[in-house]
Amino acid sequence: MTLTTEGPARVRMPGEIGVLQVKTTLLQTIVIPTFNERDNIETLLDRLVAVLPADQSEIIFVDDSTDDTPDVIRAAAATCPIPVIVHHRENGVGGLGGAVVAGMRRASGAWIVVMDADLQHPPEVVPELIAAGRRDGADLVVGTRYRGGGNRDGLSDSYRRLVSGGSTFATKVLFRNSLLQVSDPMSGLFAVRASSLAIDELRPLGYKILLELAVRNRPGRIVEVPYSFQQRHAGESKSSLAEGMRFLKHLAVLRFGAQRTRMLAFALIGVSGLLPNQLALWLLAGVAGVHYLPAAVAANLIAVGWNFALTDMLLYRNRRHRSFASRITRFFVLGNADLLLRIPLLALLVSGLQMGVLVANLVTLLASFVVRFLILDKVIYLAEPSARETA
Ligand SMILES: Nc1nc2c(ncn2[C@@H]2O[C@H](COP(=O)(O)OP(=O)(O)OP(=O)(O)O)[C@@H](O)[C@H]2O)c(=O)[nH]1
Ligand SMILES: [Mg+2]
């Protein structure tokens, strides 16, 4: 094995302050995330073997499959001249991005190349990525479909092209500074110099690990290598609407931070609660003839129920450590205790400070919103102890 001089990955071990230098013994590690890709493995390995120096390379598959893909990889690895590691995960934490980071942690190459298993990323481009990085002294080499002869012909239909083009544009606008040198921030094909990686700073969420890396690690020099995005070789796409929602969340967390993103989502849920609130009030007071005060209290209860359902199912789905009964009780107490705060505050603003009723009402709603969010976020839906510092 050749000992390269290009520098090790930076890894911080649990409980350790500072950075541990991991020895890199190879030129390159190819990290390939797989989810049910059994029919692509053989061709993928054959094509990688044809272009990579076997004594300076390793291939790490990080697999979250529910089929026999890991067995297929192990069988192919037995005759593969390049060492192949299969890291199968039962929990699939962080999805594709989490898999890539898990692979990076085990890499011993001075360069880590990330690519898909379905041959949409031609294996023949891998040596070009490394050569460009070494030649230009780059920390990050991005395979691009949008520059210098690259293309995205493999995107199956115009809908996929539109989604891909739209998300590329939005991402470039949101992260203008970090992505100045990157024309294809959605790319899943890239090479990173291991010594420039700060793995512990990455918080992968879904597909867009390159974006995560470019924004949080702030690599020095970034260069691009054009390539032609191919049709999927075999098997099925795993991208879905849920993955699209995860991407939007990823963008928001990267841009605004995790807590402010939750606050924004909580505000949107709160605004959406106006609809059932007004509807219930109209039905009770307008149609059924109930007095407007009890009708307003009932409408408020319905809106709190609506807010609870959305908050519990969407916003804090991963933090439901308390029992359902405990969560719903606390949520309702908070949603109605709200009135205890708002009514005296309203009286103070209107009678004490001579503020207009509508403006004062808005102020109390905003104050209550912030207080309720903080109680929810810090008391009712407590983060796991280990996740608290980043929550
Ligand atoms: N380990 C792991 N790999 C995943 C996961 N989701 C997708 N992958 C892999 O990530 C790569 C990209 O996924 P694809 O389904 O091809 O996504 P895509 O390229 O956006 O979609 P298509 O263009 O339709 O192929 C493939 O190698 C998948 O097997 C996951 O949750 N865990
Ligand atoms: Mg694909």
Short mmCIF file of C-alpha atoms and ligand atoms in Angstrom, two decimals:
data_model
loop_
_atom_site.label_atom_id
_atom_site.label_comp_id
_atom_site.label_asym_id
_atom_site.label_seq_id
_atom_site.Cartn_x
_atom_site.Cartn_y
_atom_site.Cartn_z
CA MET A 1 0.00 0.00 0.00
CA THR A 2 1.23 3.50 -0.79
CA LEU A 3 1.36 6.04 1.99
CA THR A 4 0.08 9.27 0.52
CA THR A 5 1.12 12.71 1.67
CA GLU A 6 -2.11 14.51 1.03
CA GLY A 7 -3.27 14.55 4.62
CA PRO A 8 -5.72 12.76 6.84
CA ALA A 9 -9.40 13.27 7.64
CA ARG A 10 -10.15 15.28 10.75
CA VAL A 11 -12.23 13.28 13.19
CA ARG A 12 -13.14 14.17 16.73
CA MET A 13 -13.72 11.17 18.96
CA PRO A 14 -16.55 11.21 21.54
CA GLY A 15 -15.52 13.11 24.64
CA GLU A 16 -12.33 14.36 23.05
CA ILE A 17 -11.51 17.99 22.55
CA GLY A 18 -9.57 18.83 19.42
CA VAL A 19 -9.03 16.77 16.36
CA LEU A 20 -7.68 13.29 15.92
CA GLN A 21 -5.44 12.73 12.93
CA VAL A 22 -6.48 9.54 11.17
CA LYS A 23 -3.76 7.93 9.05
CA THR A 24 -4.57 7.91 5.38
CA THR A 25 -2.93 5.03 3.63
CA LEU A 26 -4.56 5.20 0.23
CA LEU A 27 -4.99 7.71 -2.53
CA GLN A 28 -8.76 7.35 -2.72
CA THR A 29 -11.80 5.95 -1.03
CA ILE A 30 -14.98 5.67 -3.06
CA VAL A 31 -18.03 6.00 -0.81
CA ILE A 32 -21.22 4.63 -2.36
CA PRO A 33 -24.58 4.82 -0.55
CA THR A 34 -26.92 2.00 -1.51
CA PHE A 35 -30.59 1.36 -1.00
CA ASN A 36 -31.83 -1.73 -2.87
CA GLU A 37 -29.36 -1.57 -5.75
CA ARG A 38 -28.61 -5.29 -6.20
CA ASP A 39 -28.71 -5.24 -10.01
CA ASN A 40 -26.24 -2.38 -10.36
CA ILE A 41 -23.40 -3.71 -8.21
CA GLU A 42 -21.61 -5.96 -10.66
CA THR A 43 -21.43 -3.42 -13.51
CA LEU A 44 -20.52 -0.64 -11.11
CA LEU A 45 -17.59 -2.59 -9.64
CA ASP A 46 -16.40 -3.76 -13.07
CA ARG A 47 -16.32 -0.22 -14.38
CA LEU A 48 -14.58 1.13 -11.26
CA VAL A 49 -11.96 -1.62 -11.39
CA ALA A 50 -11.24 -0.73 -15.01
CA VAL A 51 -10.26 2.85 -14.16
CA LEU A 52 -8.84 2.83 -10.60
CA PRO A 53 -5.41 1.68 -9.36
CA ALA A 54 -6.33 -1.30 -7.18
CA ASP A 55 -3.44 -0.87 -4.73
CA GLN A 56 -4.33 2.76 -3.99
CA SER A 57 -8.07 2.51 -3.74
CA GLU A 58 -10.84 1.16 -1.55
CA ILE A 59 -14.59 1.12 -2.00
CA ILE A 60 -16.98 1.54 0.91
CA PHE A 61 -20.65 0.75 0.43
CA VAL A 62 -22.91 2.16 3.11
CA ASP A 63 -26.06 0.19 2.75
CA ASP A 64 -29.54 0.74 4.13
CA SER A 65 -31.20 -1.83 1.86
CA THR A 66 -34.15 -3.98 2.69
CA ASP A 67 -33.27 -6.49 -0.05
CA ASP A 68 -30.17 -8.67 -0.50
CA THR A 69 -27.93 -5.90 -1.87
CA PRO A 70 -25.31 -6.36 0.92
CA ASP A 71 -25.02 -10.08 0.07
CA VAL A 72 -24.64 -9.26 -3.61
CA ILE A 73 -21.88 -6.76 -2.75
CA ARG A 74 -20.07 -9.26 -0.52
CA ALA A 75 -20.20 -11.89 -3.27
CA ALA A 76 -18.82 -9.45 -5.86
CA ALA A 77 -16.18 -8.21 -3.40
CA ALA A 78 -14.71 -11.70 -3.13
CA THR A 79 -13.31 -11.45 -6.67
CA CYS A 80 -12.80 -7.69 -6.82
CA PRO A 81 -9.14 -6.58 -6.96
CA ILE A 82 -10.01 -3.38 -5.09
CA PRO A 83 -10.74 -3.87 -1.36
CA VAL A 84 -14.48 -3.50 -0.75
CA ILE A 85 -16.07 -2.76 2.62
CA VAL A 86 -19.81 -3.18 3.19
CA HIS A 87 -21.24 -1.21 6.07
CA HIS A 88 -24.86 -2.24 6.48
CA ARG A 89 -27.00 -0.08 8.77
CA GLU A 90 -30.24 -1.27 10.31
CA ASN A 91 -31.49 2.17 11.31
CA GLY A 92 -30.59 4.23 8.22
CA VAL A 93 -30.02 7.39 10.30
CA GLY A 94 -29.88 10.56 8.18
CA GLY A 95 -30.86 8.72 4.97
CA LEU A 96 -28.48 9.06 2.05
CA GLY A 97 -26.53 11.93 3.64
CA GLY A 98 -26.14 10.03 6.90
CA ALA A 99 -24.87 7.03 4.95
CA VAL A 100 -22.25 9.13 3.16
CA VAL A 101 -20.98 10.60 6.43
CA ALA A 102 -20.80 7.11 7.96
CA GLY A 103 -18.70 6.03 4.97
CA MET A 104 -16.45 9.10 5.25
CA ARG A 105 -15.71 8.20 8.88
CA ARG A 106 -14.32 4.84 7.79
CA ALA A 107 -12.36 6.10 4.79
CA SER A 108 -8.58 5.82 4.67
CA GLY A 109 -8.07 7.60 1.35
CA ALA A 110 -6.50 11.04 1.02
CA TRP A 111 -9.40 11.74 -1.33
CA ILE A 112 -12.96 10.66 -0.69
CA VAL A 113 -15.16 10.32 -3.75
CA VAL A 114 -18.92 10.13 -3.28
CA MET A 115 -21.06 8.66 -6.05
CA ASP A 116 -24.40 6.92 -6.59
CA ALA A 117 -24.66 3.19 -7.18
CA ASP A 118 -27.08 3.33 -10.11
CA LEU A 119 -24.45 4.36 -12.71
CA GLN A 120 -26.00 7.75 -13.29
CA HIS A 121 -22.51 8.92 -12.31
CA PRO A 122 -20.12 7.36 -14.84
CA PRO A 123 -17.30 5.61 -12.90
CA GLU A 124 -14.86 6.75 -15.62
CA VAL A 125 -15.12 10.32 -14.25
CA VAL A 126 -13.70 9.35 -10.84
CA PRO A 127 -9.99 9.56 -11.85
CA GLU A 128 -10.70 12.92 -13.52
CA LEU A 129 -12.10 14.28 -10.24
CA ILE A 130 -9.01 13.28 -8.30
CA ALA A 131 -6.63 14.50 -11.01
CA ALA A 132 -8.37 17.89 -11.13
CA GLY A 133 -8.22 18.22 -7.34
CA ARG A 134 -4.52 17.40 -7.17
CA ARG A 135 -3.63 19.56 -10.16
CA ASP A 136 -5.52 22.61 -8.95
CA GLY A 137 -4.82 22.23 -5.22
CA ALA A 138 -8.54 22.03 -4.48
CA ASP A 139 -10.29 20.79 -1.34
CA LEU A 140 -13.48 19.95 -3.18
CA VAL A 141 -14.07 18.79 -6.75
CA VAL A 142 -17.69 18.82 -7.89
CA GLY A 143 -18.94 16.75 -10.81
CA THR A 144 -21.16 19.19 -12.70
CA ARG A 145 -23.99 18.73 -15.18
CA TYR A 146 -24.26 22.44 -15.86
CA ARG A 147 -20.89 23.61 -17.10
CA GLY A 148 -18.26 22.94 -19.78
CA GLY A 149 -19.87 20.06 -21.65
CA GLY A 150 -21.66 18.49 -18.70
CA ASN A 151 -25.31 17.62 -19.22
CA ARG A 152 -28.27 16.09 -17.46
CA ASP A 153 -29.70 13.99 -20.26
CA GLY A 154 -30.27 11.16 -17.78
CA LEU A 155 -33.01 13.07 -15.95
CA SER A 156 -35.96 11.03 -17.07
CA ASP A 157 -38.61 13.67 -17.82
CA SER A 158 -39.28 17.38 -18.01
CA TYR A 159 -40.84 17.37 -14.52
CA ARG A 160 -37.59 16.03 -13.02
CA ARG A 161 -35.62 18.63 -15.01
CA LEU A 162 -37.83 21.40 -13.72
CA VAL A 163 -37.52 20.27 -10.10
CA SER A 164 -33.76 19.84 -10.44
CA GLY A 165 -33.28 23.22 -12.18
CA GLY A 166 -35.59 25.00 -9.70
CA SER A 167 -33.89 23.59 -6.63
CA THR A 168 -30.45 24.38 -8.06
CA PHE A 169 -31.49 28.00 -8.64
CA ALA A 170 -33.09 28.40 -5.18
CA THR A 171 -30.05 26.89 -3.50
CA LYS A 172 -27.64 29.15 -5.38
CA VAL A 173 -29.66 32.19 -4.29
CA LEU A 174 -29.91 31.13 -0.65
CA PHE A 175 -26.23 30.20 -0.31
CA ARG A 176 -24.70 32.66 -2.73
CA ASN A 177 -21.36 33.05 -0.98
CA SER A 178 -20.67 29.40 -0.22
CA LEU A 179 -21.63 28.34 -3.74
CA LEU A 180 -19.94 30.99 -5.86
CA GLN A 181 -17.68 28.40 -7.48
CA VAL A 182 -20.32 25.66 -7.69
CA SER A 183 -22.65 25.41 -10.69
CA ASP A 184 -24.23 22.11 -9.58
CA PRO A 185 -24.84 22.17 -5.81
CA MET A 186 -27.37 19.31 -6.16
CA SER A 187 -24.70 16.99 -7.54
CA GLY A 188 -24.27 13.63 -5.86
CA LEU A 189 -20.87 13.14 -7.51
CA PHE A 190 -17.91 14.86 -5.89
CA ALA A 191 -14.45 14.33 -4.41
CA VAL A 192 -13.25 15.92 -1.20
CA ARG A 193 -9.74 16.14 0.17
CA ALA A 194 -9.94 14.17 3.41
CA SER A 195 -7.70 16.60 5.31
CA SER A 196 -10.14 19.45 4.61
CA LEU A 197 -13.13 17.59 6.04
CA ALA A 198 -14.54 18.49 9.44
CA ILE A 199 -16.89 15.53 9.70
CA ASP A 200 -18.28 16.49 13.10
CA GLU A 201 -19.63 19.74 11.73
CA LEU A 202 -21.86 17.93 9.25
CA ARG A 203 -25.54 17.41 10.13
CA PRO A 204 -26.72 15.46 7.10
CA LEU A 205 -30.42 15.39 6.36
CA GLY A 206 -31.45 13.44 3.28
CA TYR A 207 -29.97 13.67 -0.20
CA LYS A 208 -27.97 16.86 -0.44
CA ILE A 209 -24.73 16.03 1.28
CA LEU A 210 -22.60 18.17 -1.08
CA LEU A 211 -24.58 21.26 -0.11
CA GLU A 212 -24.15 20.40 3.56
CA LEU A 213 -20.43 20.04 3.06
CA ALA A 214 -19.97 23.23 1.02
CA VAL A 215 -21.96 25.35 3.50
CA ARG A 216 -20.78 23.95 6.84
CA ASN A 217 -17.18 22.92 6.05
CA ARG A 218 -16.39 25.90 3.86
CA PRO A 219 -13.74 24.08 1.80
CA GLY A 220 -10.88 26.20 0.44
CA ARG A 221 -10.56 25.95 -3.29
CA ILE A 222 -13.45 24.33 -5.18
CA VAL A 223 -13.16 23.20 -8.80
CA GLU A 224 -15.61 21.45 -11.10
CA VAL A 225 -15.37 18.64 -13.63
CA PRO A 226 -18.15 18.34 -16.21
CA TYR A 227 -19.81 14.99 -16.73
CA SER A 228 -22.81 13.61 -18.52
CA PHE A 229 -25.53 12.43 -16.14
CA GLN A 230 -26.73 9.02 -17.33
CA GLN A 231 -30.00 7.14 -17.15
CA ARG A 232 -30.35 4.88 -14.12
CA HIS A 233 -28.85 1.49 -15.08
CA ALA A 234 -31.24 -0.82 -13.17
CA GLY A 235 -33.60 -0.73 -10.21
CA GLU A 236 -35.88 2.06 -9.05
CA SER A 237 -35.39 5.67 -8.00
CA LYS A 238 -35.66 6.33 -4.25
CA SER A 239 -36.35 10.02 -4.58
CA SER A 240 -39.90 10.84 -3.49
CA LEU A 241 -42.15 13.65 -2.34
CA ALA A 242 -41.06 12.95 1.25
CA GLU A 243 -37.46 13.39 0.13
CA GLY A 244 -38.46 16.70 -1.47
CA MET A 245 -39.93 17.89 1.85
CA ARG A 246 -36.79 16.78 3.61
CA PHE A 247 -34.78 18.87 1.16
CA LEU A 248 -36.84 22.00 1.94
CA LYS A 249 -36.27 21.39 5.64
CA HIS A 250 -32.56 20.90 5.00
CA LEU A 251 -32.39 24.24 3.15
CA ALA A 252 -34.17 26.03 5.99
CA VAL A 253 -32.02 24.46 8.72
CA LEU A 254 -28.82 25.30 6.85
CA ARG A 255 -29.96 28.86 6.22
CA PHE A 256 -31.68 29.83 9.47
CA GLY A 257 -30.48 27.25 12.03
CA ALA A 258 -32.52 24.41 13.54
CA GLN A 259 -34.40 26.32 16.24
CA ARG A 260 -35.38 29.26 14.04
CA THR A 261 -36.61 26.81 11.41
CA ARG A 262 -38.84 25.13 14.00
CA MET A 263 -40.10 28.57 15.08
CA LEU A 264 -40.93 29.41 11.46
CA ALA A 265 -42.78 26.09 11.05
CA PHE A 266 -44.63 26.73 14.32
CA ALA A 267 -45.65 30.17 13.03
CA LEU A 268 -46.96 28.64 9.80
CA ILE A 269 -48.92 26.04 11.75
CA GLY A 270 -50.30 28.85 13.96
CA VAL A 271 -51.39 30.84 10.92
CA SER A 272 -53.02 27.75 9.40
CA GLY A 273 -55.01 27.43 12.67
CA LEU A 274 -56.89 30.64 11.78
CA LEU A 275 -58.87 28.68 9.22
CA PRO A 276 -60.52 26.09 11.53
CA ASN A 277 -60.88 28.81 14.16
CA GLN A 278 -62.86 31.16 11.91
CA LEU A 279 -64.82 28.30 10.37
CA ALA A 280 -65.88 26.95 13.78
CA LEU A 281 -66.81 30.45 14.96
CA TRP A 282 -68.89 31.02 11.86
CA LEU A 283 -70.65 27.65 12.16
CA LEU A 284 -71.37 28.04 15.89
CA ALA A 285 -72.18 31.74 16.14
CA GLY A 286 -73.33 32.45 12.58
CA VAL A 287 -75.18 29.28 11.61
CA ALA A 288 -76.12 27.59 14.93
CA GLY A 289 -76.82 30.83 16.80
CA VAL A 290 -74.57 30.19 19.83
CA HIS A 291 -73.51 33.31 21.82
CA TYR A 292 -70.24 34.65 20.39
CA LEU A 293 -68.23 34.36 23.65
CA PRO A 294 -68.67 30.60 24.29
CA ALA A 295 -68.46 30.13 20.51
CA ALA A 296 -65.08 31.89 20.51
CA VAL A 297 -63.83 29.69 23.36
CA ALA A 298 -64.96 26.54 21.51
CA ALA A 299 -63.38 27.79 18.27
CA ASN A 300 -60.16 28.43 20.17
CA LEU A 301 -60.22 24.85 21.48
CA ILE A 302 -60.70 23.50 17.96
CA ALA A 303 -57.81 25.61 16.68
CA VAL A 304 -55.58 24.39 19.51
CA GLY A 305 -56.52 20.81 18.57
CA TRP A 306 -55.63 21.51 14.95
CA ASN A 307 -52.31 23.07 16.00
CA PHE A 308 -51.56 20.13 18.27
CA ALA A 309 -52.16 17.61 15.48
CA LEU A 310 -49.82 19.39 13.08
CA THR A 311 -47.17 20.19 15.68
CA ASP A 312 -47.13 16.68 17.04
CA MET A 313 -47.21 14.86 13.71
CA LEU A 314 -44.98 17.10 11.62
CA LEU A 315 -42.86 19.43 13.69
CA TYR A 316 -41.85 17.31 16.66
CA ARG A 317 -42.36 13.80 15.31
CA ASN A 318 -38.86 12.86 16.45
CA ARG A 319 -39.24 14.28 19.92
CA ARG A 320 -42.30 12.47 21.19
CA HIS A 321 -40.62 11.15 24.30
CA ARG A 322 -43.59 11.91 26.58
CA SER A 323 -46.79 9.88 26.38
CA PHE A 324 -49.60 11.05 24.07
CA ALA A 325 -51.79 11.94 27.06
CA SER A 326 -49.03 14.02 28.60
CA ARG A 327 -48.26 15.84 25.34
CA ILE A 328 -51.84 16.68 24.48
CA THR A 329 -52.68 17.81 28.03
CA ARG A 330 -49.68 20.11 28.22
CA PHE A 331 -50.34 21.45 24.75
CA PHE A 332 -53.96 22.31 25.59
CA VAL A 333 -53.02 23.87 28.92
CA LEU A 334 -50.44 25.99 27.12
CA GLY A 335 -52.83 26.88 24.28
CA ASN A 336 -55.48 28.14 26.71
CA ALA A 337 -53.19 29.53 29.40
CA ASP A 338 -52.30 31.75 26.51
CA LEU A 339 -55.52 33.64 27.30
CA LEU A 340 -54.33 34.22 30.89
CA LEU A 341 -51.29 36.00 29.49
CA ARG A 342 -52.98 37.80 26.65
CA ILE A 343 -56.03 39.24 28.37
CA PRO A 344 -54.13 41.13 31.15
CA LEU A 345 -51.49 42.19 28.63
CA LEU A 346 -54.20 43.46 26.34
CA ALA A 347 -55.81 45.41 29.16
CA LEU A 348 -52.43 46.87 30.10
CA LEU A 349 -51.63 47.95 26.56
CA VAL A 350 -55.05 49.38 25.79
CA SER A 351 -56.02 50.98 29.11
CA GLY A 352 -52.53 51.66 30.48
CA LEU A 353 -50.62 52.66 27.36
CA GLN A 354 -53.59 53.87 25.28
CA MET A 355 -52.67 51.55 22.41
CA GLY A 356 -55.29 50.80 19.74
CA VAL A 357 -57.16 47.55 20.38
CA LEU A 358 -56.20 45.87 17.09
CA VAL A 359 -52.52 46.73 17.35
CA ALA A 360 -52.48 45.70 21.02
CA ASN A 361 -54.15 42.42 20.15
CA LEU A 362 -51.49 41.75 17.57
CA VAL A 363 -48.75 42.49 20.10
CA THR A 364 -50.27 40.04 22.60
CA LEU A 365 -50.54 37.38 19.90
CA LEU A 366 -46.90 37.81 18.99
CA ALA A 367 -45.74 37.77 22.62
CA SER A 368 -47.81 34.68 23.30
CA PHE A 369 -46.46 33.03 20.17
CA VAL A 370 -42.83 33.45 21.26
CA VAL A 371 -43.51 32.35 24.86
CA ARG A 372 -45.52 29.32 23.73
CA PHE A 373 -42.88 28.30 21.23
CA LEU A 374 -40.11 28.45 23.82
CA ILE A 375 -42.13 26.40 26.31
CA LEU A 376 -42.93 23.82 23.61
CA ASP A 377 -39.39 23.65 22.36
CA LYS A 378 -37.65 23.59 25.72
CA VAL A 379 -40.16 21.87 28.00
CA ILE A 380 -42.82 19.81 26.25
CA TYR A 381 -40.83 18.37 23.34
CA LEU A 382 -37.49 18.04 25.04
CA ALA A 383 -34.62 17.00 22.73
CA GLU A 384 -32.67 13.83 23.58
CA PRO A 385 -29.84 14.78 25.99
CA SER A 386 -27.19 13.98 23.33
CA ALA A 387 -28.93 16.12 20.70
CA ARG A 388 -29.49 19.11 22.96
CA GLU A 389 -26.36 21.06 22.15
CA THR A 390 -27.25 21.14 18.45
CA ALA A 391 -31.05 21.42 18.81
N1 LIG B 1 -27.53 4.13 2.18
C1 LIG B 1 -28.55 4.75 1.58
N2 LIG B 1 -28.50 5.01 0.26
C2 LIG B 1 -29.55 5.62 -0.31
C3 LIG B 1 -30.69 6.04 0.39
N3 LIG B 1 -31.56 6.62 -0.48
C4 LIG B 1 -30.98 6.55 -1.69
N4 LIG B 1 -29.76 5.96 -1.60
C5 LIG B 1 -28.78 5.72 -2.66
O1 LIG B 1 -28.36 6.99 -3.11
C6 LIG B 1 -28.15 6.98 -4.50
C7 LIG B 1 -29.07 8.00 -5.18
O2 LIG B 1 -30.42 7.60 -5.04
P1 LIG B 1 -31.43 7.58 -6.29
O3 LIG B 1 -32.64 6.85 -5.93
O4 LIG B 1 -30.69 7.12 -7.49
O5 LIG B 1 -31.80 9.11 -6.39
P2 LIG B 1 -31.79 9.99 -7.68
O6 LIG B 1 -30.52 9.74 -8.45
O7 LIG B 1 -32.05 11.37 -7.21
O8 LIG B 1 -33.03 9.47 -8.47
P3 LIG B 1 -33.05 8.85 -9.98
O9 LIG B 1 -32.58 9.94 -10.88
O10 LIG B 1 -34.45 8.49 -10.25
O11 LIG B 1 -32.15 7.67 -9.97
C8 LIG B 1 -28.38 5.55 -4.96
O12 LIG B 1 -27.15 4.87 -4.94
C9 LIG B 1 -29.31 5.00 -3.89
O13 LIG B 1 -29.21 3.61 -3.74
C10 LIG B 1 -30.72 5.78 1.80
O14 LIG B 1 -31.66 6.10 2.51
N5 LIG B 1 -29.63 5.14 2.35
MG MG B 2 -30.14 7.90 -9.24
#
